[in-house]
């Protein structure tokens, strides 16, 4: 197939890891006879420096026209001034909203060889295979808000949901569960929050259309605990925007490193944004030591969800599994006796395995 991919590496290690994702896409194109063209654009801090905007209109337009978007990460100490009016993170949120990507899929797998890299006891990790379906264009990130000012030191954010927003994300979760172990855990805070009580009611109603899928409701504090206590019991977790943000950082520790978790942000069409769940890690940016596997696994999701190239996606995931089995490790997942590689070398061995 022929496809146009927009790359927006952003800041920090986003640049390092997206380069390796592109390398893998080129290897896939060569091996399977596809033509992928790449267009690079700005987002986040580097976009603020160049244009004054965290998401320049030219970037959003290119992403709208693209067949798929590969993103790195945004942010860094240079743009961290809490009083700044423009922030890199606004670019990422505007992109998600601008493309109406309301469903963020974050799979958490544990490679058996990486069990030692996790802070959890290895036996807890047996059989862990879950996906967090995070609502991405609503909730606490997008409700009415007020910034504190020097003469009015109150501030607020609002967790606002309309029923249709809950319904469409619930449907994504149930559809996905049907292809997996047929269990949905809906995570909320219905004992305290009105928006969570609406969430619970709508998810329960949607479940009636999926009698073959089991539904359980869980409070978010309890879910945070059970994720560590019995992670293998989860299949599909569906939750509010910020709950999903927090729980996926926690869940990344099951796979050993933030550098292992991929994500796909999807809406109604086939276009999507694919990105590692980790941030821009300014402390290690440009040192060539970042783990590109989360981005490479995001490339697999891109091939599968935006291009319908299941065979190619499987091949990329298999190549990642092979290099891990062969003992290649970036610093974040290194354990004694393994082969320590840098960012580019990791990309290279994945391409060779492919
Ligand atoms: C993520 C990140 C972003 C989020 C930040 C960078 C705005 O933490 O994708 O998980 O909170 O969604
Ligand atoms: Mg996050």
Short mmCIF file of C-alpha atoms and ligand atoms in Angstrom, two decimals:
data_model
loop_
_atom_site.label_atom_id
_atom_site.label_comp_id
_atom_site.label_asym_id
_atom_site.label_seq_id
_atom_site.Cartn_x
_atom_site.Cartn_y
_atom_site.Cartn_z
CA UNK A 1 0.00 0.00 0.00
CA UNK A 2 0.91 3.65 -0.32
CA UNK A 3 0.56 5.83 2.78
CA UNK A 4 1.56 9.23 4.09
CA UNK A 5 2.81 9.28 7.68
CA UNK A 6 3.26 12.53 9.58
CA UNK A 7 6.00 12.42 12.21
CA UNK A 8 5.96 14.89 15.09
CA UNK A 9 8.88 14.00 17.36
CA UNK A 10 8.34 16.96 19.71
CA UNK A 11 10.87 17.49 22.50
CA UNK A 12 13.56 15.65 24.43
CA UNK A 13 13.82 11.93 23.77
CA UNK A 14 10.79 12.19 21.48
CA UNK A 15 13.32 13.04 18.75
CA UNK A 16 15.52 10.01 19.56
CA UNK A 17 12.73 7.45 19.67
CA UNK A 18 10.70 8.65 16.66
CA UNK A 19 13.85 8.28 14.51
CA UNK A 20 13.90 4.59 15.41
CA UNK A 21 10.16 4.22 14.74
CA UNK A 22 10.69 5.66 11.24
CA UNK A 23 13.59 3.26 10.68
CA UNK A 24 11.31 0.32 11.51
CA UNK A 25 8.54 1.66 9.24
CA UNK A 26 11.06 1.90 6.40
CA UNK A 27 12.18 -1.66 7.06
CA UNK A 28 8.55 -2.81 6.99
CA UNK A 29 7.97 -0.96 3.70
CA UNK A 30 11.04 -2.59 2.13
CA UNK A 31 10.22 -6.08 3.35
CA UNK A 32 6.51 -6.10 2.52
CA UNK A 33 6.56 -3.94 -0.61
CA UNK A 34 4.79 -0.82 0.69
CA UNK A 35 5.52 2.83 -0.02
CA UNK A 36 5.47 5.04 3.05
CA UNK A 37 6.20 8.75 2.71
CA UNK A 38 7.12 10.83 5.75
CA UNK A 39 6.44 14.45 6.58
CA UNK A 40 7.98 15.98 9.69
CA UNK A 41 6.23 18.67 11.77
CA UNK A 42 6.57 20.59 15.03
CA UNK A 43 4.69 20.19 18.30
CA UNK A 44 5.30 21.15 21.92
CA UNK A 45 8.23 23.20 23.17
CA UNK A 46 10.15 23.23 19.89
CA UNK A 47 7.01 24.53 18.17
CA UNK A 48 6.65 27.30 20.78
CA UNK A 49 10.25 28.32 20.13
CA UNK A 50 9.79 28.35 16.36
CA UNK A 51 6.25 29.77 16.03
CA UNK A 52 4.97 30.83 19.46
CA UNK A 53 2.31 28.10 19.31
CA UNK A 54 2.50 24.58 20.82
CA UNK A 55 0.41 23.23 17.92
CA UNK A 56 0.95 25.34 14.78
CA UNK A 57 -1.96 25.23 12.31
CA UNK A 58 0.39 23.71 9.72
CA UNK A 59 1.00 20.72 12.02
CA UNK A 60 -2.69 20.14 12.72
CA UNK A 61 -3.51 20.45 9.00
CA UNK A 62 -0.80 17.95 8.06
CA UNK A 63 -2.05 15.52 10.71
CA UNK A 64 -5.62 15.84 9.41
CA UNK A 65 -4.43 15.02 5.89
CA UNK A 66 -2.16 12.15 7.00
CA UNK A 67 -3.00 8.46 6.94
CA UNK A 68 -1.44 8.17 10.40
CA UNK A 69 0.65 10.22 12.82
CA UNK A 70 3.71 9.07 14.79
CA UNK A 71 4.39 11.27 17.82
CA UNK A 72 7.29 11.39 20.28
CA UNK A 73 6.82 13.44 23.45
CA UNK A 74 6.42 17.07 24.51
CA UNK A 75 7.74 19.28 27.29
CA UNK A 76 10.93 20.10 29.14
CA UNK A 77 12.41 22.37 31.82
CA UNK A 78 12.82 25.22 29.35
CA UNK A 79 9.04 25.62 29.06
CA UNK A 80 8.12 24.65 32.62
CA UNK A 81 7.46 28.14 34.01
CA UNK A 82 4.12 27.65 35.86
CA UNK A 83 3.05 31.20 35.00
CA UNK A 84 3.60 30.75 31.27
CA UNK A 85 0.50 31.27 29.14
CA UNK A 86 1.58 28.80 26.47
CA UNK A 87 2.75 25.32 27.43
CA UNK A 88 4.01 22.37 25.34
CA UNK A 89 1.37 20.02 26.78
CA UNK A 90 -1.38 22.23 25.33
CA UNK A 91 -0.14 21.17 21.89
CA UNK A 92 -0.70 17.51 22.64
CA UNK A 93 -4.18 18.10 24.07
CA UNK A 94 -5.13 20.31 21.12
CA UNK A 95 -3.96 17.63 18.69
CA UNK A 96 -6.05 14.94 20.39
CA UNK A 97 -9.08 17.22 20.45
CA UNK A 98 -8.47 18.60 16.95
CA UNK A 99 -8.45 15.10 15.46
CA UNK A 100 -11.33 13.95 17.74
CA UNK A 101 -9.25 11.04 19.02
CA UNK A 102 -11.38 10.09 22.00
CA UNK A 103 -10.11 6.53 22.48
CA UNK A 104 -6.61 5.96 23.79
CA UNK A 105 -5.55 2.30 23.79
CA UNK A 106 -2.63 1.46 26.07
CA UNK A 107 -1.74 -2.24 26.09
CA UNK A 108 0.30 -3.59 28.98
CA UNK A 109 2.18 -6.77 28.21
CA UNK A 110 4.91 -8.37 30.23
CA UNK A 111 7.72 -10.04 28.33
CA UNK A 112 8.76 -13.06 30.41
CA UNK A 113 12.44 -12.10 30.00
CA UNK A 114 11.76 -8.66 31.51
CA UNK A 115 10.09 -9.84 34.70
CA UNK A 116 13.28 -9.06 36.59
CA UNK A 117 13.15 -5.46 35.35
CA UNK A 118 9.84 -4.88 37.14
CA UNK A 119 9.84 -3.71 40.76
CA UNK A 120 7.10 -6.29 41.41
CA UNK A 121 7.82 -9.87 42.41
CA UNK A 122 8.04 -11.96 39.21
CA UNK A 123 5.26 -14.37 40.23
CA UNK A 124 2.80 -11.44 40.37
CA UNK A 125 3.46 -10.82 36.66
CA UNK A 126 2.50 -14.28 35.47
CA UNK A 127 -0.23 -13.98 32.82
CA UNK A 128 -0.45 -10.17 32.77
CA UNK A 129 -2.04 -9.01 29.50
CA UNK A 130 -4.31 -6.01 29.76
CA UNK A 131 -5.34 -2.92 27.80
CA UNK A 132 -6.32 0.38 29.31
CA UNK A 133 -8.89 2.21 27.19
CA UNK A 134 -8.48 5.80 28.33
CA UNK A 135 -11.09 8.41 27.38
CA UNK A 136 -8.97 11.13 25.76
CA UNK A 137 -10.99 14.20 24.75
CA UNK A 138 -13.20 14.82 27.78
CA UNK A 139 -13.25 14.66 31.55
CA UNK A 140 -10.98 16.58 33.88
CA UNK A 141 -8.56 17.63 31.11
CA UNK A 142 -11.19 19.43 29.05
CA UNK A 143 -13.96 20.66 31.37
CA UNK A 144 -14.46 24.32 32.32
CA UNK A 145 -11.41 25.65 34.15
CA UNK A 146 -10.08 28.72 35.80
CA UNK A 147 -6.48 29.71 36.37
CA UNK A 148 -5.54 31.52 39.59
CA UNK A 149 -4.63 35.18 39.10
CA UNK A 150 -2.64 37.47 41.37
CA UNK A 151 -5.83 39.09 42.65
CA UNK A 152 -7.94 35.92 42.80
CA UNK A 153 -6.17 32.91 44.21
CA UNK A 154 -8.76 30.31 43.37
CA UNK A 155 -8.47 27.83 40.53
CA UNK A 156 -10.52 24.92 39.28
CA UNK A 157 -10.79 22.16 36.72
CA UNK A 158 -14.01 20.31 36.02
CA UNK A 159 -14.65 16.64 35.34
CA UNK A 160 -17.45 17.02 32.83
CA UNK A 161 -18.92 14.19 30.75
CA UNK A 162 -21.92 13.95 28.46
CA UNK A 163 -23.59 10.56 28.09
CA UNK A 164 -22.56 10.19 24.43
CA UNK A 165 -18.89 10.61 25.33
CA UNK A 166 -19.12 7.79 27.86
CA UNK A 167 -21.15 5.63 25.52
CA UNK A 168 -18.72 5.76 22.59
CA UNK A 169 -15.65 4.97 24.72
CA UNK A 170 -17.54 2.16 26.46
CA UNK A 171 -18.39 0.66 23.06
CA UNK A 172 -14.70 0.74 22.06
CA UNK A 173 -13.86 -1.12 25.26
CA UNK A 174 -16.53 -3.79 24.79
CA UNK A 175 -15.62 -4.29 21.11
CA UNK A 176 -11.99 -4.74 22.11
CA UNK A 177 -12.88 -7.13 24.94
CA UNK A 178 -14.75 -9.29 22.42
CA UNK A 179 -11.47 -9.89 20.61
CA UNK A 180 -9.73 -10.73 23.88
CA UNK A 181 -10.74 -12.43 27.15
CA UNK A 182 -14.21 -10.83 27.20
CA UNK A 183 -13.95 -8.88 30.42
CA UNK A 184 -14.34 -5.13 30.95
CA UNK A 185 -13.41 -3.37 34.19
CA UNK A 186 -14.91 0.11 34.26
CA UNK A 187 -12.98 2.34 36.64
CA UNK A 188 -14.58 5.40 38.25
CA UNK A 189 -15.08 7.20 41.56
CA UNK A 190 -18.85 6.79 41.74
CA UNK A 191 -18.90 6.92 45.55
CA UNK A 192 -17.89 10.59 45.36
CA UNK A 193 -18.20 12.09 41.86
CA UNK A 194 -21.40 12.86 39.93
CA UNK A 195 -19.61 12.46 36.62
CA UNK A 196 -18.60 8.96 37.73
CA UNK A 197 -22.19 8.06 38.60
CA UNK A 198 -23.20 9.06 35.07
CA UNK A 199 -20.21 7.09 33.75
CA UNK A 200 -21.28 3.97 35.65
CA UNK A 201 -24.90 4.24 34.52
CA UNK A 202 -24.00 4.64 30.84
CA UNK A 203 -21.40 1.85 30.86
CA UNK A 204 -23.94 -0.48 32.48
CA UNK A 205 -26.49 0.36 29.78
CA UNK A 206 -23.96 -0.25 26.98
CA UNK A 207 -23.06 -3.62 28.53
CA UNK A 208 -26.58 -4.86 27.72
CA UNK A 209 -25.54 -4.90 24.04
CA UNK A 210 -22.58 -7.15 24.87
CA UNK A 211 -24.03 -10.06 26.87
CA UNK A 212 -20.98 -12.17 25.98
CA UNK A 213 -18.66 -9.72 27.79
CA UNK A 214 -18.43 -9.62 31.61
CA UNK A 215 -18.54 -6.15 33.18
CA UNK A 216 -17.25 -5.16 36.61
CA UNK A 217 -17.15 -1.69 38.15
CA UNK A 218 -14.22 -0.69 40.31
CA UNK A 219 -13.39 2.49 42.20
CA UNK A 220 -10.20 4.12 40.98
CA UNK A 221 -8.36 3.95 44.32
CA UNK A 222 -9.17 0.27 44.58
CA UNK A 223 -8.14 -0.28 40.95
CA UNK A 224 -4.75 1.31 41.67
CA UNK A 225 -4.28 -1.23 44.44
CA UNK A 226 -5.53 -4.28 42.52
CA UNK A 227 -3.30 -3.40 39.55
CA UNK A 228 -0.35 -4.20 41.79
CA UNK A 229 -1.96 -7.00 43.82
CA UNK A 230 -3.51 -9.11 41.04
CA UNK A 231 -2.72 -7.52 37.65
CA UNK A 232 -3.35 -10.73 35.71
CA UNK A 233 -7.08 -10.53 36.53
CA UNK A 234 -7.57 -7.49 34.27
CA UNK A 235 -8.42 -7.72 30.57
CA UNK A 236 -9.84 -4.39 29.33
CA UNK A 237 -9.94 -1.40 31.70
CA UNK A 238 -12.04 1.57 30.56
CA UNK A 239 -11.77 4.86 32.39
CA UNK A 240 -11.88 8.64 32.52
CA UNK A 241 -9.09 10.73 30.98
CA UNK A 242 -7.01 11.55 34.05
CA UNK A 243 -7.70 8.26 35.84
CA UNK A 244 -6.32 6.56 32.73
CA UNK A 245 -3.28 8.82 32.67
CA UNK A 246 -2.40 7.90 36.24
CA UNK A 247 -3.22 4.19 36.05
CA UNK A 248 -1.13 3.68 32.88
CA UNK A 249 2.01 5.13 34.45
CA UNK A 250 1.41 2.75 37.33
CA UNK A 251 0.73 -0.16 34.97
CA UNK A 252 3.95 0.51 33.05
CA UNK A 253 5.84 -0.80 36.06
CA UNK A 254 4.35 -4.24 35.35
CA UNK A 255 6.26 -4.33 32.07
CA UNK A 256 9.41 -3.04 33.75
CA UNK A 257 9.75 0.44 32.26
CA UNK A 258 7.84 3.42 30.93
CA UNK A 259 9.97 2.81 27.86
CA UNK A 260 7.96 -0.31 27.00
CA UNK A 261 4.40 1.03 26.76
CA UNK A 262 2.89 1.91 23.40
CA UNK A 263 -0.36 3.69 22.65
CA UNK A 264 -2.86 4.37 19.91
CA UNK A 265 -5.25 7.33 19.97
CA UNK A 266 -8.23 6.69 17.74
CA UNK A 267 -11.48 8.34 16.71
CA UNK A 268 -14.14 7.24 14.25
CA UNK A 269 -11.99 7.04 11.11
CA UNK A 270 -8.76 5.16 10.43
CA UNK A 271 -6.42 8.09 11.07
CA UNK A 272 -4.79 7.91 14.47
CA UNK A 273 -1.93 9.23 16.57
CA UNK A 274 0.57 6.67 17.81
CA UNK A 275 2.94 7.49 20.64
CA UNK A 276 4.87 5.99 23.51
CA UNK A 277 3.16 6.72 26.84
CA UNK A 278 6.38 8.09 28.32
CA UNK A 279 7.34 11.76 28.44
CA UNK A 280 10.23 13.72 26.96
CA UNK A 281 12.68 12.67 29.73
CA UNK A 282 14.84 15.84 29.45
CA UNK A 283 17.47 14.34 31.77
CA UNK A 284 18.47 11.75 29.18
CA UNK A 285 17.50 13.59 25.96
CA UNK A 286 20.06 13.50 23.18
CA UNK A 287 22.27 11.03 25.05
CA UNK A 288 21.14 8.18 22.84
CA UNK A 289 20.15 5.96 25.74
CA UNK A 290 16.35 6.19 25.60
CA UNK A 291 14.41 2.98 25.01
CA UNK A 292 12.76 3.14 21.54
CA UNK A 293 10.69 -0.03 22.05
CA UNK A 294 7.54 1.81 23.21
CA UNK A 295 7.65 3.81 19.97
CA UNK A 296 8.41 0.74 17.87
CA UNK A 297 5.47 -1.08 19.48
CA UNK A 298 3.37 2.03 18.71
CA UNK A 299 4.44 1.60 15.08
CA UNK A 300 2.99 -1.92 15.20
CA UNK A 301 -0.30 -0.45 16.43
CA UNK A 302 -0.19 2.12 13.61
CA UNK A 303 0.20 -0.62 11.02
CA UNK A 304 -2.65 -2.61 12.54
CA UNK A 305 -5.23 0.09 13.31
CA UNK A 306 -4.65 2.78 10.68
CA UNK A 307 -3.40 0.66 7.76
CA UNK A 308 -5.10 -2.67 8.46
CA UNK A 309 -1.70 -4.36 8.01
CA UNK A 310 -2.06 -7.11 10.61
CA UNK A 311 0.70 -9.33 9.25
CA UNK A 312 3.19 -6.45 9.27
CA UNK A 313 2.13 -5.43 12.80
CA UNK A 314 2.61 -9.00 14.02
CA UNK A 315 6.06 -9.06 12.38
CA UNK A 316 7.14 -5.89 14.23
CA UNK A 317 5.87 -7.23 17.56
CA UNK A 318 7.62 -10.54 16.92
CA UNK A 319 10.87 -8.69 16.08
CA UNK A 320 10.65 -6.84 19.41
CA UNK A 321 10.02 -10.10 21.28
CA UNK A 322 12.99 -11.66 19.46
CA UNK A 323 15.47 -8.92 20.37
CA UNK A 324 14.35 -9.08 23.99
CA UNK A 325 14.72 -12.87 23.97
CA UNK A 326 18.18 -12.41 22.42
CA UNK A 327 19.17 -10.31 25.45
CA UNK A 328 19.35 -6.78 23.98
CA UNK A 329 18.56 -4.14 26.60
CA UNK A 330 18.58 -0.38 26.82
CA UNK A 331 19.61 1.04 30.17
CA UNK A 332 16.11 1.28 31.66
CA UNK A 333 15.50 -2.48 31.33
CA UNK A 334 19.08 -3.67 31.75
CA UNK A 335 19.80 -6.50 34.17
CA UNK A 336 23.12 -8.21 34.74
CA UNK A 337 24.50 -10.41 31.98
CA UNK A 338 22.38 -8.82 29.23
CA UNK A 339 23.65 -6.96 26.13
CA UNK A 340 23.51 -3.22 26.78
CA UNK A 341 22.62 -1.23 23.63
CA UNK A 342 21.88 2.42 22.89
CA UNK A 343 18.77 3.84 21.23
CA UNK A 344 20.00 3.47 17.64
CA UNK A 345 21.44 0.02 18.18
CA UNK A 346 18.11 -1.14 19.59
CA UNK A 347 16.36 0.19 16.45
CA UNK A 348 18.94 -1.58 14.30
CA UNK A 349 18.57 -4.98 15.95
CA UNK A 350 14.78 -4.75 15.66
CA UNK A 351 15.14 -4.02 11.90
CA UNK A 352 17.53 -6.96 11.55
CA UNK A 353 15.14 -9.26 13.41
CA UNK A 354 12.40 -8.08 11.08
C1 LIG B 1 0.32 11.09 28.57
C2 LIG B 1 0.98 12.33 29.08
C3 LIG B 1 0.15 13.55 28.72
C4 LIG B 1 -1.22 13.40 29.35
C5 LIG B 1 0.76 14.91 29.10
C6 LIG B 1 2.15 15.08 28.51
C7 LIG B 1 -0.13 16.07 28.72
O1 LIG B 1 1.19 12.23 30.45
O2 LIG B 1 0.07 11.00 27.34
O3 LIG B 1 0.06 10.17 29.35
O4 LIG B 1 -1.38 13.74 30.52
O5 LIG B 1 -2.12 12.91 28.68
MG1 LIG B 2 0.75 10.34 31.24
#
